[in-house]
Amino acid sequence: MTSNETSEQASDETRKPADAAERTGVWFVGARGSVATTAVVGALGVSHGLAPTTGLVTEHPELLPDGLPDLSSLVFGGHDVSSQSLLKKAEALAAGGVVPAAVVSAVSAEVETVDAEVRPGHVSGEESTAEAVERLASDIASFRDRHGLARVVVVDVASTQPPVDDPEQMVGLEDPLPVGAVYALAAFRAGAPFVSFTPSPCLRLPVVVEAAERSGLPYAGCDGKTGETLMKSALAPMFVMRALELRSWTSVNLLGGGDGETLADPEAARSKTLAKREGLDAIAGRPVPGPMHIDQVEDLGEWKTAWDHVRFDGFLGTRMTLQFTWQGCDSALAAPLVLDLVRLVSAAHAAGRSGPLPELAFFFKDPIGATEHRLSEQWRDLVAWREGLIA
Amino acid sequence: MTSNETSEQASDETRKPADAAERTGVWFVGARGSVATTAVVGALGVSHGLAPTTGLVTEHPELLPDGLPDLSSLVFGGHDVSSQSLLKKAEALAAGGVVPAAVVSAVSAEVETVDAEVRPGHVSGEESTAEAVERLASDIASFRDRHGLARVVVVDVASTQPPVDDPEQMVGLEDPLPVGAVYALAAFRAGAPFVSFTPSPCLRLPVVVEAAERSGLPYAGCDGKTGETLMKSALAPMFVMRALELRSWTSVNLLGGGDGETLADPEAARSKTLAKREGLDAIAGRPVPGPMHIDQVEDLGEWKTAWDHVRFDGFLGTRMTLQFTWQGCDSALAAPLVLDLVRLVSAAHAAGRSGPLPELAFFFKDPIGATEHRLSEQWRDLVAWREGLIA
Amino acid sequence: MTSNETSEQASDETRKPADAAERTGVWFVGARGSVATTAVVGALGVSHGLAPTTGLVTEHPELLPDGLPDLSSLVFGGHDVSSQSLLKKAEALAAGGVVPAAVVSAVSAEVETVDAEVRPGHVSGEESTAEAVERLASDIASFRDRHGLARVVVVDVASTQPPVDDPEQMVGLEDPLPVGAVYALAAFRAGAPFVSFTPSPCLRLPVVVEAAERSGLPYAGCDGKTGETLMKSALAPMFVMRALELRSWTSVNLLGGGDGETLADPEAARSKTLAKREGLDAIAGRPVPGPMHIDQVEDLGEWKTAWDHVRFDGFLGTRMTLQFTWQGCDSALAAPLVLDLVRLVSAAHAAGRSGPLPELAFFFKDPIGATEHRLSEQWRDLVAWREGLIA
Amino acid sequence: MTSNETSEQASDETRKPADAAERTGVWFVGARGSVATTAVVGALGVSHGLAPTTGLVTEHPELLPDGLPDLSSLVFGGHDVSSQSLLKKAEALAAGGVVPAAVVSAVSAEVETVDAEVRPGHVSGEESTAEAVERLASDIASFRDRHGLARVVVVDVASTQPPVDDPEQMVGLEDPLPVGAVYALAAFRAGAPFVSFTPSPCLRLPVVVEAAERSGLPYAGCDGKTGETLMKSALAPMFVMRALELRSWTSVNLLGGGDGETLADPEAARSKTLAKREGLDAIAGRPVPGPMHIDQVEDLGEWKTAWDHVRFDGFLGTRMTLQFTWQGCDSALAAPLVLDLVRLVSAAHAAGRSGPLPELAFFFKDPIGATEHRLSEQWRDLVAWREGLIA
């Protein structure tokens, strides 16, 4: 299969309006990780009526859910470097209180079917970038063909990746591309829209941007906005609207096992920290000082605790303080958003949209193509865009 | 002076477009209280360049501040039942850290001038309602005449008032009207727009609504949104937009001396509690359970601490928690909003607007004429309305 | 069986030093409630090596655990008004995350054996107090005989009981005794030491005190110190030792389903509130102002969240604040303490102690016979007393 | 003056029992800093009856205050590298809300008198260590002579100093001694007891320990226990006594201008962090994992906010959480302790004690000569030692 063939095939198969009989494929990069596993178990559980649609933004009437792919019509597969099965992961998540054990039991056979669709991921150094792109794209295209899918949306939910020091130098396959970029290139090669849900520089590298342009495919990212940054995007506008002067904003994030482990790597943490800072400063219209920490606290497991301390001035300089503590489960916050993005990007693809989708900024810490970080404004942009898709 | 004369005078003098030479009067009900004193000291301090405009919403470019009355053009007076001077109050506030001592010193002579414009307030039982309305209206009209003011905006910043059990029965001056209603009637009698910044049922009583209608004056209220409820109006929409299920929302408010003392009266507290609940339930679209407490903790002085505990469900029912602690100074939060309201209502009056101003819901816990409680949407409504004023 | 016989039997059987072959009975009032169920499951789990001894104070070397009844030697039974089985309750607790599901499965047969030892509890009005005491005492004595136990410790872990308005009037069986008093009388009638772990006035009623004296049995209570009050007894001494002036101490307790439901009854809540206040004031040496709330927040389930806000002055009156949030599971905090008390009271009984045991104040909010509320001092008293038992 | 003369003089003058007519000198290293200034203003304010004794531990009856030097008998002087006057500093502290402006005004003349007793401090590199020791000792001895003082207690309240990598190599004046060590040597040379209230390795360096031994003087340190570590020493024993398993303890310290600036130096921060960790691990009996941060947040001024997040297990491994937020003013917490230490060390000197004073561990994060970190036990040790001083 050549790159051209893949793209041709994509444009032939996918550029038609969505209809009820169509099925959308979901291809996870990191298919056996916590987020993908929760998304799979949850999509199955909700489809079978075993759980409510809590957390699924696309079930809002304003987002016209009837025109989006139904959860029960999604077909899952993906890449992973781990060989631990999805079902094992699901059981571990149930033990940790992330997903209900009863739901995992009820959908275990289907989870095993999904696991059979997981292909080996890309490990830097084991193959050339060109080879990897070809192999990964072939996996995606083959998945689409095998299941007769209208389209496949590739979603990167792998671990946080370090920032790239000279992103503008990443112009070709021979450059030292970050691993997320390899998957993005593979998606575009396979004619599949791409969503980067992890902190990653990949969607800003020239080599990726150009491939996306050539493919005419839509894409969205980066870094799902699930917890503390979500809070900031809801709260910081309040201070601005009320003309209260933000003097400092301190953020402390305690992460358990999985995500925490990755972020114990200072380089990866830097990537996440940059994304988290950007939104606040953009909303405030200037840099807001204050330390930001991301720490691993192993015994928190899949849970995350964030403490934020906000010092602000009121009238005549009176000093006031807001503190909040957010105790959330990142996988349970991320998984429904991933499903939302699949539904929306699938609809965008069906409607012939291409390039970055800035109107999906609502979902991201570091939205590609967008400068709006205020949650309510992002919501309005999203609703308007969704309406426009069916106009 | 008869009622008719007062109103005639008002409509003659005030129904012309604002111009630079015009001056706006500010008449406080509760002129020697913490909020009014902070507003007076602050307006003077900001006018003299002694303090920044922090907290003044109307300084936002989007609200077109150049077309609004300048702080330095405001002339202050008011009613109060207390005989402690404004300057004494200002010094007490400086000692408590609410306003800077240096600003109070610098503007002390002007504060004394304002104090000379304070007239005795109304005490139920000391005069008939009809007499009170006549006397209070006369004070307001006389203030306007004496200073050659284009208009006077009356702002009720007196203590929280108990709810009225049968508001629809309050149809005439012979009924047992709450004290805020008497001031509202006096304002309308004097041809002055009225703002209720305190928790009070008065703007919903038939007798007041009818008087407002007859007067053709604009009015706004009730209950300034300064702290915990402000936070709720910023945060609750986040849960709704993200489809996170609010399971309970507990609110605890610790208030110091002044406000706390009033609210130690369970009836008054009930009035405030009702206003605080309403917004959350309206945003959530259903009643959100959870206790709400308002307690007096005397040693907090002018400060307030609120603790909120929010339990919500994520995907598949995963249980998560948000807690926040807000440590604010209510007077320093309220005072700039009061000045904002004076500027905006003055502009509305100059533009010939009448009746309730629902577009000012941004400022209130319990907005008259409005059902929108989401802060960002209220902001948009406000900006659009402000633009409309000069169209 | 007559009252005399019961007591005789008790004194014959139980007044000998403990030895390894002896077995101690544990008779729970409220045997099918959360605390008793957690204690039973936990004692079995720890005995079988399925869980560590976390939370068991009596495993501290300073408390000489080797001389105390081993967990594996305890035999459980009790009274309850509920007919829902212990195993059902254990499974519900496992679903709520209070006890590990794996432990419940492993000990389920033994839990059912315990359930078979549960007898119907006393419901006011269904029998006379005299009849109830006789019947309940007979159940306890019969349990002891049937299992050949060296002694039975009765522990009241039933729901919070309202305070009694005129406790000094409760001098005979014909008075309207609170239900806890009936169980205490039954325990003494059966020759069994009694521990009141619930907020209850019963151990201060003349009729109960006199019965205890006549029986020569030891007893301890009231109201297990598990969460917020534990924190206070650790923290308040710090302020006193450091001469920091406590200006106010606000306490808010959010309780889930079970305990919360009982405390939604204001009378029962008053009982608990009184016990919680007393310790702080005793440590501070004066009443410390500040509101205290106990609220039911149903979705918290078996969990409890307490928020405390402490305002204190430092040198020269500088105002400072401490806030804490305690998120605990009351049953998991209470259950090991209940087992500790059984072991210690059993040893006291074996050593011939009688009357109130003030040295067990470490375990209680409202310690009978003791005035010491500082945790570290209570610990010292406990260690010294334990050493004295074997001297 | 030679070293010998200084010491002779010291032993002649000071080894007699304290009596009422005696006056004690207080010599601050860092005399124009926040802590020393607050101590001076506070001692004068309390002496004149302008402020209560809040925060002064030595006013506890159990510490027999009548036998200790009266605050009004203390004579202040010190070294500093800053030339900003004590009065200016005091006024700045009053503006920041650390000390009451009225007290500063009332004692301003006396503060200026103290300022006249401040001599230039030691700056590494500007003179040899031997020269510095000689010069500084001469300043101290001259102060004592000039005022006819019974003794002078030297208290180091200068900024945090970095740890020393090879402390055991610091055996002579020719080694690169940390600046605190130079002051300690000067104190001993001058025959003055020494207290290190700042995080500093100096009291553990062989060259200092040997000089202390030769001088026969008492000394105490290090690092005043004022805020978060104080909380830990009160709370951690609670977990141990209750057999609750500490899984992680996260500590975040936000410090304002002064102290924060020093600690922005990672080396200095390391010194403080080490001292803060040590106590918790000692109390728990094993290392407790968890990140610890010390951050500068400039707008906090003299204030400090600490957030601690404690994860612990209860019975059967049930996971629970304690969080606390401490908002304190470090100078107002430290200053009375500094005065307490002067009074106690003065009494120890008068009683002929020499060497480290481990019974003062109550006051320190990193107590010299002591292993006890539990606050209540430290208090008991202190009370017993105080009683022993007069036996």
Coordinates of N, CA, C and O in Angstrom, one line a residue, chain C residues 187-282:
Chain C
A187 N -26.8 -5.6 80.6 CA -25.4 -6.1 80.7 C -25.0 -6.3 82.1 O -24.5 -7.4 82.5
F188 N -25.3 -5.3 83.0 CA -24.9 -5.5 84.4 C -25.7 -6.6 85.0 O -25.2 -7.4 85.8
R189 N -27.0 -6.8 84.7 CA -27.8 -7.9 85.2 C -27.1 -9.2 84.8 O -27.1 -10.2 85.6
A190 N -26.6 -9.3 83.6 CA -26.0 -10.5 83.1 C -24.5 -10.6 83.6 O -23.8 -11.6 83.2
G191 N -24.0 -9.7 84.3 CA -22.6 -9.8 84.8 C -21.6 -9.4 83.8 O -20.5 -9.8 83.8
A192 N -22.0 -8.6 82.8 CA -21.1 -8.3 81.7 C -20.7 -6.8 81.8 O -21.5 -5.9 81.9
P193 N -19.4 -6.5 81.6 CA -18.9 -5.2 81.5 C -19.6 -4.5 80.3 O -20.0 -5.2 79.3
F194 N -19.7 -3.1 80.4 CA -20.5 -2.4 79.4 C -19.7 -1.3 78.8 O -19.0 -0.5 79.6
V195 N -19.7 -1.1 77.5 CA -19.1 0.0 76.8 C -20.1 0.8 76.0 O -20.7 0.2 75.1
S196 N -20.2 2.0 76.2 CA -21.1 2.8 75.4 C -20.3 3.6 74.4 O -19.6 4.5 74.7
F197 N -20.4 3.2 73.2 CA -19.6 3.8 72.1 C -20.4 4.8 71.3 O -19.8 5.5 70.4
T198 N -21.6 5.0 71.7 CA -22.5 5.9 70.9 C -22.8 7.1 71.8 O -22.6 7.0 73.0
P199 N -23.1 8.2 71.2 CA -23.5 9.4 72.0 C -24.8 9.0 72.8 O -25.8 8.8 72.2
S200 N -24.7 9.0 74.1 CA -25.8 8.5 74.9 C -25.6 9.0 76.3 O -24.5 9.1 76.8
P201 N -26.7 9.4 76.9 CA -26.6 9.9 78.3 C -26.6 8.8 79.3 O -26.6 9.0 80.5
C202 N -26.7 7.5 78.8 CA -27.2 6.4 79.7 C -26.2 6.2 80.9 O -26.7 5.9 82.0
L203 N -24.9 6.4 80.7 CA -24.0 6.0 81.8 C -23.9 7.1 82.9 O -23.2 7.0 83.8
R204 N -24.8 8.1 82.7 CA -24.8 9.2 83.8 C -26.1 9.2 84.5 O -26.3 10.0 85.4
L205 N -27.0 8.2 84.2 CA -28.3 8.2 84.9 C -28.1 7.5 86.2 O -27.5 6.4 86.3
P206 N -28.7 8.0 87.3 CA -28.6 7.3 88.6 C -29.0 5.9 88.5 O -28.3 5.0 89.1
V207 N -30.0 5.5 87.8 CA -30.5 4.1 87.8 C -29.4 3.2 87.2 O -29.2 2.1 87.7
V208 N -28.7 3.7 86.3 CA -27.6 2.9 85.6 C -26.4 2.9 86.5 O -25.7 1.8 86.8
V209 N -26.0 4.1 87.0 CA -24.8 4.1 87.9 C -24.9 3.2 89.1 O -24.0 2.5 89.5
E210 N -26.1 3.2 89.7 CA -26.3 2.4 90.9 C -26.3 0.9 90.5 O -25.7 0.1 91.2
A211 N -26.9 0.6 89.4 CA -26.8 -0.9 89.0 C -25.4 -1.3 88.7 O -25.0 -2.4 89.1
A212 N -24.6 -0.4 88.1 CA -23.2 -0.7 87.9 C -22.5 -0.9 89.2 O -21.7 -1.9 89.4
E213 N -22.7 0.0 90.1 CA -22.1 -0.1 91.4 C -22.4 -1.5 92.1 O -21.6 -2.2 92.6
R214 N -23.7 -1.8 92.1 CA -24.1 -3.0 92.7 C -23.5 -4.2 92.1 O -23.1 -5.2 92.7
S215 N -23.3 -4.2 90.7 CA -22.7 -5.3 90.0 C -21.2 -5.5 90.2 O -20.7 -6.5 90.0
G216 N -20.6 -4.4 90.6 CA -19.1 -4.5 90.7 C -18.4 -4.6 89.4 O -17.2 -5.1 89.4
L217 N -19.1 -4.3 88.3 CA -18.5 -4.4 87.0 C -17.8 -3.2 86.5 O -18.3 -2.1 86.8
P218 N -16.8 -3.3 85.6 CA -16.3 -2.1 85.0 C -17.1 -1.6 83.8 O -17.8 -2.4 83.2
Y219 N -17.1 -0.3 83.5 CA -17.7 0.2 82.3 C -17.0 1.4 81.8 O -16.2 2.0 82.5
A220 N -17.3 1.7 80.5 CA -16.6 2.8 79.9 C -17.4 3.5 78.8 O -18.4 2.8 78.3
G221 N -17.2 4.7 78.5 CA -17.9 5.5 77.5 C -17.5 6.9 77.6 O -16.7 7.3 78.4
C222 N -18.3 7.8 76.9 CA -19.3 7.6 75.9 C -18.8 8.2 74.6 O -18.1 9.2 74.6
D223 N -19.3 7.7 73.5 CA -19.2 8.3 72.2 C -17.8 8.3 71.6 O -16.9 9.1 71.9
G224 N -17.5 7.3 70.8 CA -16.2 7.1 70.3 C -15.6 8.3 69.6 O -16.3 9.0 68.9
K225 N -14.4 8.5 69.9 CA -13.7 9.7 69.3 C -13.0 9.3 68.0 O -11.9 8.8 68.1
T226 N -13.6 9.5 66.9 CA -13.1 8.9 65.7 C -12.6 9.9 64.6 O -11.7 9.6 63.9
G227 N -13.2 11.1 64.6 CA -12.8 12.0 63.5 C -12.5 13.4 63.9 O -11.4 13.7 64.4
E228 N -13.4 14.3 63.7 CA -13.1 15.7 63.9 C -12.8 16.0 65.4 O -11.9 16.8 65.7
T229 N -13.4 15.3 66.3 CA -13.1 15.5 67.7 C -11.7 15.0 68.1 O -11.0 15.5 68.9
L230 N -11.4 13.9 67.4 CA -10.0 13.4 67.5 C -9.0 14.4 67.1 O -8.0 14.7 67.8
M231 N -9.3 15.1 66.0 CA -8.4 16.1 65.5 C -8.3 17.3 66.5 O -7.2 17.8 66.8
K232 N -9.5 17.6 67.1 CA -9.5 18.7 68.0 C -8.6 18.4 69.3 O -7.9 19.2 69.8
S233 N -8.7 17.1 69.7 CA -8.0 16.7 70.9 C -6.5 16.7 70.6 O -5.7 16.7 71.6
A234 N -6.1 16.6 69.4 CA -4.7 16.6 69.0 C -4.2 18.1 68.8 O -3.1 18.4 69.1
L235 N -5.1 18.9 68.2 CA -4.7 20.2 67.8 C -4.9 21.3 68.9 O -4.1 22.2 69.0
A236 N -6.0 21.2 69.6 CA -6.3 22.3 70.6 C -5.1 22.5 71.6 O -4.8 23.6 71.9
P237 N -4.6 21.3 72.1 CA -3.4 21.5 73.0 C -2.3 22.3 72.4 O -1.5 23.0 73.1
M238 N -2.1 22.2 71.1 CA -1.0 22.9 70.5 C -1.2 24.4 70.7 O -0.2 25.1 71.0
F239 N -2.4 24.9 70.5 CA -2.7 26.3 70.7 C -2.4 26.7 72.1 O -1.9 27.8 72.4
V240 N -2.9 25.9 73.0 CA -2.7 26.2 74.5 C -1.2 26.2 74.8 O -0.7 27.1 75.4
M241 N -0.5 25.2 74.4 CA 1.0 25.1 74.7 C 1.7 26.3 74.2 O 2.7 26.8 74.7
R242 N 1.3 26.7 73.0 CA 2.0 27.8 72.3 C 1.4 29.2 72.7 O 1.8 30.2 72.2
A243 N 0.4 29.2 73.6 CA -0.2 30.5 74.1 C -0.8 31.3 73.0 O -0.9 32.5 73.0
L244 N -1.3 30.5 71.9 CA -2.0 31.2 70.8 C -3.4 31.3 71.2 O -4.0 30.3 71.6
E245 N -4.0 32.4 71.1 CA -5.4 32.7 71.6 C -6.4 32.2 70.6 O -6.5 32.8 69.5
L246 N -7.2 31.2 71.0 CA -8.3 30.7 70.1 C -9.4 31.7 70.1 O -10.1 31.9 71.1
R247 N -9.7 32.3 69.0 CA -10.8 33.3 68.9 C -12.1 32.7 68.5 O -13.2 33.1 68.9
S248 N -12.1 31.7 67.6 CA -13.3 31.0 67.2 C -12.9 29.7 66.6 O -11.8 29.5 66.0
W249 N -13.8 28.7 66.7 CA -13.5 27.4 66.2 C -14.9 26.9 65.6 O -15.8 26.6 66.3
T250 N -14.9 26.9 64.3 CA -16.1 26.5 63.5 C -16.0 25.1 63.1 O -14.9 24.7 62.5
S251 N -17.0 24.3 63.3 CA -17.0 22.9 62.9 C -18.2 22.6 62.0 O -19.3 22.8 62.4
V252 N -17.9 22.0 60.9 CA -19.0 21.5 60.0 C -18.8 20.1 59.7 O -17.7 19.7 59.2
N253 N -19.8 19.3 60.0 CA -19.7 17.8 59.8 C -20.8 17.4 58.7 O -21.9 17.6 59.0
L254 N -20.3 16.9 57.6 CA -21.2 16.3 56.7 C -21.2 14.8 56.8 O -20.1 14.2 56.6
L255 N -22.3 14.2 57.1 CA -22.4 12.8 57.2 C -23.3 12.2 56.2 O -24.3 12.8 55.8
G256 N -22.9 11.0 55.7 CA -23.7 10.3 54.7 C -24.9 9.6 55.3 O -25.3 9.8 56.4
G257 N -25.4 8.7 54.5 CA -26.7 7.9 54.8 C -26.9 7.6 56.2 O -27.7 8.3 56.9
G258 N -26.3 6.5 56.7 CA -26.6 5.9 58.0 C -26.6 6.9 59.2 O -27.7 7.4 59.6
D259 N -25.4 7.3 59.6 CA -25.3 8.1 60.7 C -26.0 9.5 60.5 O -26.6 10.0 61.4
G260 N -25.8 10.0 59.3 CA -26.4 11.3 59.0 C -27.9 11.3 59.2 O -28.5 12.2 59.7
E261 N -28.6 10.2 58.8 CA -30.0 10.1 58.9 C -30.5 10.2 60.4 O -31.4 11.0 60.7
T262 N -29.8 9.5 61.3 CA -30.1 9.6 62.7 C -30.0 11.1 63.1 O -30.8 11.6 63.9
L263 N -28.9 11.7 62.7 CA -28.6 13.1 63.2 C -29.4 14.1 62.5 O -29.4 15.3 62.9
A264 N -30.2 13.7 61.5 CA -31.1 14.7 60.9 C -32.2 15.0 62.0 O -32.9 16.0 62.0
D265 N -32.4 14.0 63.0 CA -33.2 14.3 64.1 C -32.5 15.3 65.0 O -31.4 15.0 65.6
P266 N -33.0 16.5 65.1 CA -32.3 17.6 65.8 C -31.9 17.2 67.3 O -30.9 17.6 67.8
E267 N -32.8 16.4 67.9 CA -32.5 16.0 69.3 C -31.3 15.1 69.4 O -30.4 15.3 70.2
A268 N -31.2 14.2 68.5 CA -30.0 13.3 68.5 C -28.8 14.1 68.1 O -27.7 14.0 68.7
A269 N -28.9 15.0 67.2 CA -27.8 15.9 66.8 C -27.3 16.7 68.0 O -26.1 16.9 68.2
R270 N -28.3 17.1 68.8 CA -27.9 17.9 70.0 C -27.0 17.1 70.9 O -26.0 17.6 71.5
S271 N -27.3 15.8 71.1 CA -26.5 15.0 71.9 C -25.1 14.9 71.4 O -24.2 15.0 72.2
K272 N -25.0 14.8 70.2 CA -23.6 14.6 69.6 C -22.9 16.0 69.7 O -21.7 16.0 70.0
T273 N -23.6 17.1 69.4 CA -23.0 18.4 69.4 C -22.4 18.7 70.8 O -21.3 19.2 70.9
L274 N -23.2 18.4 71.8 CA -22.8 18.6 73.2 C -21.5 17.9 73.5 O -20.5 18.5 74.0
A275 N -21.4 16.7 73.1 CA -20.2 15.9 73.3 C -19.0 16.5 72.6 O -17.8 16.5 73.1
K276 N -19.2 17.0 71.4 CA -18.1 17.5 70.6 C -17.6 18.8 71.1 O -16.4 19.2 70.9
R277 N -18.4 19.6 71.7 CA -18.0 21.0 72.2 C -17.2 20.9 73.4 O -16.2 21.6 73.6
E278 N -17.6 19.9 74.3 CA -17.1 19.8 75.6 C -15.6 19.7 75.7 O -14.9 20.5 76.4
G279 N -15.0 18.9 74.8 CA -13.6 18.7 74.9 C -12.8 19.9 74.5 O -11.8 20.3 75.2
L280 N -13.2 20.6 73.5 CA -12.5 21.8 73.1 C -12.5 22.9 74.2 O -11.4 23.4 74.6
D281 N -13.6 23.1 74.8 CA -13.7 24.1 75.9 C -12.9 23.7 77.1 O -12.2 24.5 77.7
A282 N -12.9 22.4 77.4 CA -12.1 21.9 78.5 C -10.6 22.1 78.2 O -9.9 22.5 79.1

